[in-house]
Coordinates of C-alpha atoms and ligand atoms in Angstrom, one line a residue:
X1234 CA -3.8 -6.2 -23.8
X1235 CA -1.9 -9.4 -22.3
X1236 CA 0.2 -11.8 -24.4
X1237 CA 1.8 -14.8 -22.7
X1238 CA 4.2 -16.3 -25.0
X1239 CA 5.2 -19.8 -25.1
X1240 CA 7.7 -21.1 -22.5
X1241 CA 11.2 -20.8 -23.6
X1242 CA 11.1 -18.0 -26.4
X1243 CA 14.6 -16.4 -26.4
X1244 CA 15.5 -13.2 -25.3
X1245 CA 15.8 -12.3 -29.0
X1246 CA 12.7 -13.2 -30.4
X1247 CA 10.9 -11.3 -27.3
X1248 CA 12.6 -8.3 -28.2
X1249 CA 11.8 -8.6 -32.6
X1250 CA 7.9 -9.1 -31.3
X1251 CA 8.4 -6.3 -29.0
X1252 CA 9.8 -3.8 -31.4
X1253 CA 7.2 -4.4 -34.6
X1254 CA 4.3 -4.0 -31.6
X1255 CA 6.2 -0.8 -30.1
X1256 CA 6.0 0.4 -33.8
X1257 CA 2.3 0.8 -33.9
X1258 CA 2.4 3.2 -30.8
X1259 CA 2.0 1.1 -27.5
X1260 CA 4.6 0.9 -24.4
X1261 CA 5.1 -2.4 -23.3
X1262 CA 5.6 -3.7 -20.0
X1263 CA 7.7 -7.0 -19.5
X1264 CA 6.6 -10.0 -16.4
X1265 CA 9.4 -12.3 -16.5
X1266 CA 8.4 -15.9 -14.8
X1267 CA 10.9 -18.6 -14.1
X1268 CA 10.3 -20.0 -18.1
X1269 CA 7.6 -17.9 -19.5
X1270 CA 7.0 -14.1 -20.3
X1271 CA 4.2 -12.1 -20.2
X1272 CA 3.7 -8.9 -22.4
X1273 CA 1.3 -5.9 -21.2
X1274 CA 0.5 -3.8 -23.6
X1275 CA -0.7 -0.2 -22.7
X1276 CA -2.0 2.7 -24.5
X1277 CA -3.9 2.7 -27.9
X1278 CA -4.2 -1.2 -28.1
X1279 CA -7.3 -0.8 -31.0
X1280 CA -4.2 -0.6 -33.5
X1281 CA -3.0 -4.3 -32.4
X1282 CA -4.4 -7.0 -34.5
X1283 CA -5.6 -9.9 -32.3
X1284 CA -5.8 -12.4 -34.7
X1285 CA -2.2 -11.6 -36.1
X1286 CA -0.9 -12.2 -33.2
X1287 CA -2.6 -15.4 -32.1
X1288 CA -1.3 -16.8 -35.0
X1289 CA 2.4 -15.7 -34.5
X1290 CA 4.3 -18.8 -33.3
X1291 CA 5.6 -17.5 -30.2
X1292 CA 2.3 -16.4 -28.7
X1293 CA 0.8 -18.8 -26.3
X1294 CA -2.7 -16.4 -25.7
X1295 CA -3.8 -13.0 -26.6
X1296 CA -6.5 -11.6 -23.8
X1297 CA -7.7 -8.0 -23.9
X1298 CA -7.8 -6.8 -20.4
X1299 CA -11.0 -4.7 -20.3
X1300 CA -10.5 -2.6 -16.9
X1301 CA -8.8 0.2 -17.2
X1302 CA -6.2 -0.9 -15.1
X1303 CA -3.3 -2.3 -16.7
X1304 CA 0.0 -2.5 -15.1
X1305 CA -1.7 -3.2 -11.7
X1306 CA -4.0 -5.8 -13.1
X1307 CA -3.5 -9.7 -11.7
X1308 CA -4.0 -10.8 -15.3
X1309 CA -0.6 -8.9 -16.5
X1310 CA 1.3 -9.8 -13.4
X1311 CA -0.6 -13.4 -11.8
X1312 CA 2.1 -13.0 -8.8
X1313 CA 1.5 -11.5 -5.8
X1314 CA 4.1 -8.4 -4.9
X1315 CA 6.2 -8.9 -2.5
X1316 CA 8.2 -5.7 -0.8
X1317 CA 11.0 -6.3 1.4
X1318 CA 12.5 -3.9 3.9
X1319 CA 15.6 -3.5 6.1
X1320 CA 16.1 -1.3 9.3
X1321 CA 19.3 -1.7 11.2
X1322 CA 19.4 -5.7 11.8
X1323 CA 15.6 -6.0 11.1
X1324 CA 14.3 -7.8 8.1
X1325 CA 10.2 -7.4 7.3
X1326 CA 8.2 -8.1 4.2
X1327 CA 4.9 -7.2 3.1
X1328 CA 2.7 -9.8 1.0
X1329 CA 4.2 -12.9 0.1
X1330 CA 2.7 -15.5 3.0
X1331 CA 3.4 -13.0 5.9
X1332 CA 0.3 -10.9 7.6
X1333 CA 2.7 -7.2 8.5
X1334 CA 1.8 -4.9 11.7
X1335 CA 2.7 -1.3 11.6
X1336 CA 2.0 0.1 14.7
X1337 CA 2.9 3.6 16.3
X1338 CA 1.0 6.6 17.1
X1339 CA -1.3 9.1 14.9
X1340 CA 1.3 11.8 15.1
X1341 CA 4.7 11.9 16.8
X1342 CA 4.2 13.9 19.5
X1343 CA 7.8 13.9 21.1
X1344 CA 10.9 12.2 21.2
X1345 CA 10.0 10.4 24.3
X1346 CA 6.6 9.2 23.1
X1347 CA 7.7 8.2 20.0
X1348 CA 10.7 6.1 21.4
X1349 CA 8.7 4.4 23.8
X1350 CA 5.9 3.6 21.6
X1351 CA 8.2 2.4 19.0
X1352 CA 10.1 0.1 21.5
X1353 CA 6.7 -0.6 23.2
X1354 CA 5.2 -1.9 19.4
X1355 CA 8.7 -3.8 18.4
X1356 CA 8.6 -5.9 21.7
X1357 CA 5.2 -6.8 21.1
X1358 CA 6.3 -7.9 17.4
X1359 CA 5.5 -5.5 14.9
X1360 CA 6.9 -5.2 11.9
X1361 CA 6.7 -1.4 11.3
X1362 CA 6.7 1.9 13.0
X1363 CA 3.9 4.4 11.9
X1364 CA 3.5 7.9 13.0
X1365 CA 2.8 11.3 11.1
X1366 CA 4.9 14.1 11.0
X1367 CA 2.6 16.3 8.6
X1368 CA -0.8 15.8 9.6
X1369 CA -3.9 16.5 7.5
X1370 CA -6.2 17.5 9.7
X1371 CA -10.1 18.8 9.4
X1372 CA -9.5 21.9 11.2
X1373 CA -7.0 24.6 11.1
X1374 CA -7.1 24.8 14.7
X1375 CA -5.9 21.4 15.1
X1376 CA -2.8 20.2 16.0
X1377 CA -1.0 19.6 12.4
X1378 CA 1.9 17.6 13.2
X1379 CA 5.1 18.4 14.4
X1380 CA 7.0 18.9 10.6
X1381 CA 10.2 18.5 9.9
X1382 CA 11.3 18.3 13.6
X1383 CA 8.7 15.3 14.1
X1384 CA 10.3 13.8 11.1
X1385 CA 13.7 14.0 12.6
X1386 CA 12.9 12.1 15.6
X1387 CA 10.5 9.5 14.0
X1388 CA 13.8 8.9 12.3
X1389 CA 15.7 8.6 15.4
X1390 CA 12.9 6.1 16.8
X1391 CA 13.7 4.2 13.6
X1392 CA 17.7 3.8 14.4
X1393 CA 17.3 3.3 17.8
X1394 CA 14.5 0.5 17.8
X1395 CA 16.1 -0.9 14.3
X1396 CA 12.0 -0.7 12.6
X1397 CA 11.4 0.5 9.5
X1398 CA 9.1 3.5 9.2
X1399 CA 6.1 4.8 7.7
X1400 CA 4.8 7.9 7.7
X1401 CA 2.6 10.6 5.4
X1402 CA 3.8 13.1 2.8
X1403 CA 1.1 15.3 2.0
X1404 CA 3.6 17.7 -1.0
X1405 CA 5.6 17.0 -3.3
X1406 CA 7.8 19.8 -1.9
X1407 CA 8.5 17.5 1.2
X1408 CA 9.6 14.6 -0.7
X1409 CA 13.5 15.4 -0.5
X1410 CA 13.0 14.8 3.4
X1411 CA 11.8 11.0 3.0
X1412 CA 15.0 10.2 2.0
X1413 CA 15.1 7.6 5.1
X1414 CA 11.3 7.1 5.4
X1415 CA 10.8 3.3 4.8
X1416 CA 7.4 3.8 3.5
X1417 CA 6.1 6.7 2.1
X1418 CA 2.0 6.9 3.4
X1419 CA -0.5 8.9 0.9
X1420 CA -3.3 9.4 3.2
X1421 CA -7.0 9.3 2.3
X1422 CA -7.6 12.8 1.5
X1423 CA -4.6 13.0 -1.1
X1424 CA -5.6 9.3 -2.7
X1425 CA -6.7 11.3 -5.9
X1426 CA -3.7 14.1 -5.8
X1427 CA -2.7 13.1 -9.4
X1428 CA 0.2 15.0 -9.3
X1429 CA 1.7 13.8 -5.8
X1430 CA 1.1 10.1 -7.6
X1431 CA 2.9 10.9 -10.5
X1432 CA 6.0 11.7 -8.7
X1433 CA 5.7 8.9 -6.5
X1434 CA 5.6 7.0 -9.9
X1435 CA 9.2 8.8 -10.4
X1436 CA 10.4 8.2 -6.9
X1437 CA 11.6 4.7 -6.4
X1438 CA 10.0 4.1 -2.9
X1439 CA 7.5 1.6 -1.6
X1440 CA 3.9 3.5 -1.4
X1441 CA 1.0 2.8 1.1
X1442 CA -2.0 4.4 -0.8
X1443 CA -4.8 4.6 1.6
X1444 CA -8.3 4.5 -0.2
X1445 CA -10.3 7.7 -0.3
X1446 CA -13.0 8.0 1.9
X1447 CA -15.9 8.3 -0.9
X1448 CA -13.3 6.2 -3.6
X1449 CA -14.7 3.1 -5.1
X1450 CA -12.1 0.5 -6.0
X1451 CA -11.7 1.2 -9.3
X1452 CA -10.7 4.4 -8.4
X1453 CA -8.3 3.4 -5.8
X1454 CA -6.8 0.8 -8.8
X1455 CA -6.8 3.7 -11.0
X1456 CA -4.9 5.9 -8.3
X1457 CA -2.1 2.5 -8.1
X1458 CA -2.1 2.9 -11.8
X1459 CA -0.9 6.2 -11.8
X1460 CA 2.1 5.4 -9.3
X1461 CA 2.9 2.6 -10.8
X1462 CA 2.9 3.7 -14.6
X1463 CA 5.7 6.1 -13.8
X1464 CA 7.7 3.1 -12.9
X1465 CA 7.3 2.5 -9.3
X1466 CA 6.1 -0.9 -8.6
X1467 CA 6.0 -1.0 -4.6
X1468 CA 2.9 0.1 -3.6
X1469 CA 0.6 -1.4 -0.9
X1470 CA -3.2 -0.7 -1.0
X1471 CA -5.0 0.3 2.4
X1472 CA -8.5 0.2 2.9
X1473 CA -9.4 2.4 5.7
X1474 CA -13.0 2.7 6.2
X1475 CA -15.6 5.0 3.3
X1476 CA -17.8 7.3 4.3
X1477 CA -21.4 6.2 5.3
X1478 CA -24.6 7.4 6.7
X1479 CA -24.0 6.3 10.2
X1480 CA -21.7 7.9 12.1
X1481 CA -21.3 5.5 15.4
X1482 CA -17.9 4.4 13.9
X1483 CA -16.1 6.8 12.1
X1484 CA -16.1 5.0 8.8
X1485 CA -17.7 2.0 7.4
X1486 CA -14.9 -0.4 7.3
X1487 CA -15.7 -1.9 3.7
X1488 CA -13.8 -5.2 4.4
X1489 CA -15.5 -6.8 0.9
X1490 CA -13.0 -5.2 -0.7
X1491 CA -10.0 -6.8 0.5
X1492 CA -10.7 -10.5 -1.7
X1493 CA -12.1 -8.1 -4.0
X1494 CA -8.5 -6.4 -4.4
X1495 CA -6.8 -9.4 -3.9
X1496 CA -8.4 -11.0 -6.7
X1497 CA -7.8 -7.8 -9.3
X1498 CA -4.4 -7.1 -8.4
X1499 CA -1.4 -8.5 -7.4
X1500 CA -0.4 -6.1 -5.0
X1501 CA -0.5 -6.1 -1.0
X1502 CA -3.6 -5.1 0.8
X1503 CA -3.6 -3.9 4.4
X1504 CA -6.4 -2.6 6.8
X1505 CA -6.3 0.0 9.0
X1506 CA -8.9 -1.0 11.7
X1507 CA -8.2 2.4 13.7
X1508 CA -9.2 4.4 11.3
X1509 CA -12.0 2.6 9.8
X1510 CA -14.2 2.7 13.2
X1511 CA -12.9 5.2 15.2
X1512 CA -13.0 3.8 18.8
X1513 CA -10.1 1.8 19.9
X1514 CA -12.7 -1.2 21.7
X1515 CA -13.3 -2.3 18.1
X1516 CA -9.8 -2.6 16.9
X1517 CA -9.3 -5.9 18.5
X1518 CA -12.5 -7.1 16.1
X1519 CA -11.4 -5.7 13.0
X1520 CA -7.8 -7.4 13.1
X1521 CA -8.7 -10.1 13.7
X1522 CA -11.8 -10.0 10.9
X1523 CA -8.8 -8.4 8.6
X1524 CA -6.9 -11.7 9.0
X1525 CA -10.1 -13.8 8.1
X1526 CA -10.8 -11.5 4.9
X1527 CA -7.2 -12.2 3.5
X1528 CA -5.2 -8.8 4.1
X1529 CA -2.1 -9.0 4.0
X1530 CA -1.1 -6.8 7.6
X1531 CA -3.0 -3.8 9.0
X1532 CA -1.9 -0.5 9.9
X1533 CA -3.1 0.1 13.9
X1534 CA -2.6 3.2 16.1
X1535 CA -1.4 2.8 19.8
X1536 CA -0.1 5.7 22.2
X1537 CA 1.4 5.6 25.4
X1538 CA -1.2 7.7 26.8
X1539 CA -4.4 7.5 24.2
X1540 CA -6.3 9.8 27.0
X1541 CA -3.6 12.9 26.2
X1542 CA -2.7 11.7 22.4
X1543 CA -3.0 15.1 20.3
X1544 CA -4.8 13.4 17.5
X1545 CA -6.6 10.1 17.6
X1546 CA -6.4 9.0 21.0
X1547 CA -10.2 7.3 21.1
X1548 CA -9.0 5.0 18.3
X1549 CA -5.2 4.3 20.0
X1550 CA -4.7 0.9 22.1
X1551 CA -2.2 1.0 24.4
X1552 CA 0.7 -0.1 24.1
X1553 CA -0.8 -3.5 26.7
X1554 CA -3.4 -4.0 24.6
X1555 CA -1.6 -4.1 21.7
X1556 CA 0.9 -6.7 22.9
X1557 CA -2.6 -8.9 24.1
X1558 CA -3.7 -8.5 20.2
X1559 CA -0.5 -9.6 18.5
X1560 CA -0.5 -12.8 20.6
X1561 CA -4.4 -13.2 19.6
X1562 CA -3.3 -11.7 15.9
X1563 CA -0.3 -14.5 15.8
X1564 CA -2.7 -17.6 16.5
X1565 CA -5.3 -16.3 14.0
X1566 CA -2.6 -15.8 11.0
X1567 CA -1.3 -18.7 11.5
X1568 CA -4.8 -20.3 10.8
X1569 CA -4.8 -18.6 7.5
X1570 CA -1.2 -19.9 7.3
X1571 CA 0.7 -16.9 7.5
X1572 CA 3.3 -15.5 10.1
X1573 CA 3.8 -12.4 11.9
Ligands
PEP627 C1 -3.5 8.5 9.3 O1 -3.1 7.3 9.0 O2 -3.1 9.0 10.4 C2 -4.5 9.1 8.5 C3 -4.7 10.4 8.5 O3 -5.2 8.2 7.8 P1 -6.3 8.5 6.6 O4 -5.6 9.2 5.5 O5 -6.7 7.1 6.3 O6 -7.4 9.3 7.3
MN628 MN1 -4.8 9.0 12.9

């Protein structure tokens, strides 16, 4: 349940309204605008009396939100998020009128690959430096990531090439390691790890929740939900490509969503176009067509040597190619009036 109240109700009177509701069992949220405050109301709302409360004088509407996404939900909070990130003397932003590029390998391979990708990718004009340390792979027998050690020099890469980072925790157990990881990834596979989200609620740092292959969006909401009801408000959604019955790409890049999730909640969307189809030729396309649907950045893979990458390297531009598409991506934001 939503209650705008009228501009200019003071402090006090928020906080009388706030305590008799908070009496009848709900937890309230607060969106402060510049004159005007919003109340979300979560929990067993059948207790509150609508009609009460459209007649109370400081209550401007009463609307009962019927997903079952509250705290994520445009209606409670009609601004867009904005994140903002520093890395050495490097500003960046996700959401608010600016379209955000992290680039960087599947995994960190070495220190070498990983510092020339990441100066490769911040030349070029990307915003962010992705790579994975822990790897969830299909197979055992694959490579899984280089751990703790990958970690170390993905946080080299970040001091040296001043770009914030983003990379995937796949435990809670690792958690205490992301002290200096920019954003923390939850990958596909772990989008529905309820008890990774929880703690991620706990944790104060920004989240880029990538949508589960066979996840519909109100799951993927519902997964947001659960981060963000434990306090933490900086997550980024990622759609990523679902799961279909043809399997020339890798995934069916479900790009409907993105005005879908732009219009239910008010945080960032990204694509990841590498991901989503598989082969690198078709990365260029699905930037640009990520721009056109309203995302708000995409997440893109690129490798020094995509022939010899230890995981991904058919989806991976090179670093060339990537420099080509941020000049094409540049032209085509601005059309939709954002910047790079
Ligand atoms: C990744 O970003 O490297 C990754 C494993 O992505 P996803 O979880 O979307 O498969
Ligand atoms: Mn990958």
């Amino acid at each position: 349940m939503i209650i705008a109240l009228k501009p200019g109700v003071s402090q006090e009177d928020i906080k009388k309204l706030a305590s008799d509701l908070e009496k009848l069992g709900v937890k309230i949220d607060y969106s402060q605008g510049s004159n005007q405050t919003v109340l979300g109301l979560v929990g067993d709302t059948t207790v509150v009396d609508d009609e009460a409360l459209k007649a109370n004088h400081l209550v401007e509407k009463v609307i009962r939100v019927q997903e079952p996404y509250k705290r994520v939900n445009r209606m409670f909070h009609p601004l867009d998020t904005v994140l903002d990130f520093q890395a050495g003397g490097s500003k960046a932003k996700i959401g608010g009128g600016v379209f955000s590029v992290i680039a960087g390998p599947c995994s960190v391979e070495s220190r070498e690959q990983i510092i020339e990708v990441a100066s490769a990718v911040k030349k070029a004009g990307a915003a962010f430096l992705r790579g994975g340390a822990f790897k969830p792979r299909t197979s055992p027998y694959s490579f899984q990531g280089m751990g703790c050690v990958g970690l170390d020099i993905l946080l080299e890469a970040k001091k040296e090439c001043a770009l914030p980072i983003v990379t995937e925790l796949m435990e809670i157990s690792q958690l205490e390691l992301f002290e200096d990881v920019d954003v923390i990834q939850v990958g596909a596979r772990n989008m529905q790890n309820f008890n990774l989200l929880k703690e991620l609620g706990r944790c104060r740092k920004p989240v880029l929740l990538k949508r589960g292959m066979a996840s519909t969006m109100t799951e993927l909401l519902m997964a947001a939900e659960y981060v963000m009801a434990g306090g933490n408000d900086k997550i980024v959604l990622c759609e990523r490509g679902i799961r279909g019955f043809d399997n020339f790409t890798r995934n069916i890049l479900d790009l409907a969503i993105v005005p879908a999730l732009k219009k239910k909640t008010h945080l960032p969307v990204i694509v990841d176009p590498s991901h989503a189809t598989g082969l690198s030729w078709m990365v260029p396309a699905m930037s640009k067509a990520a721009i056109a649907a309203g995302a708000d950045g995409i997440i893109v893979e690129v490798h020094n040597d995509p022939e010899h990458a230890l995981c991904d390297g058919e989806q991976s531009l090179t670093p060339a190619v990537f420099s080509g598409l941020m000049d094409t991506l540049r032209k085509y934001a601005a059309l939709e009036g954002k910047v790079i």
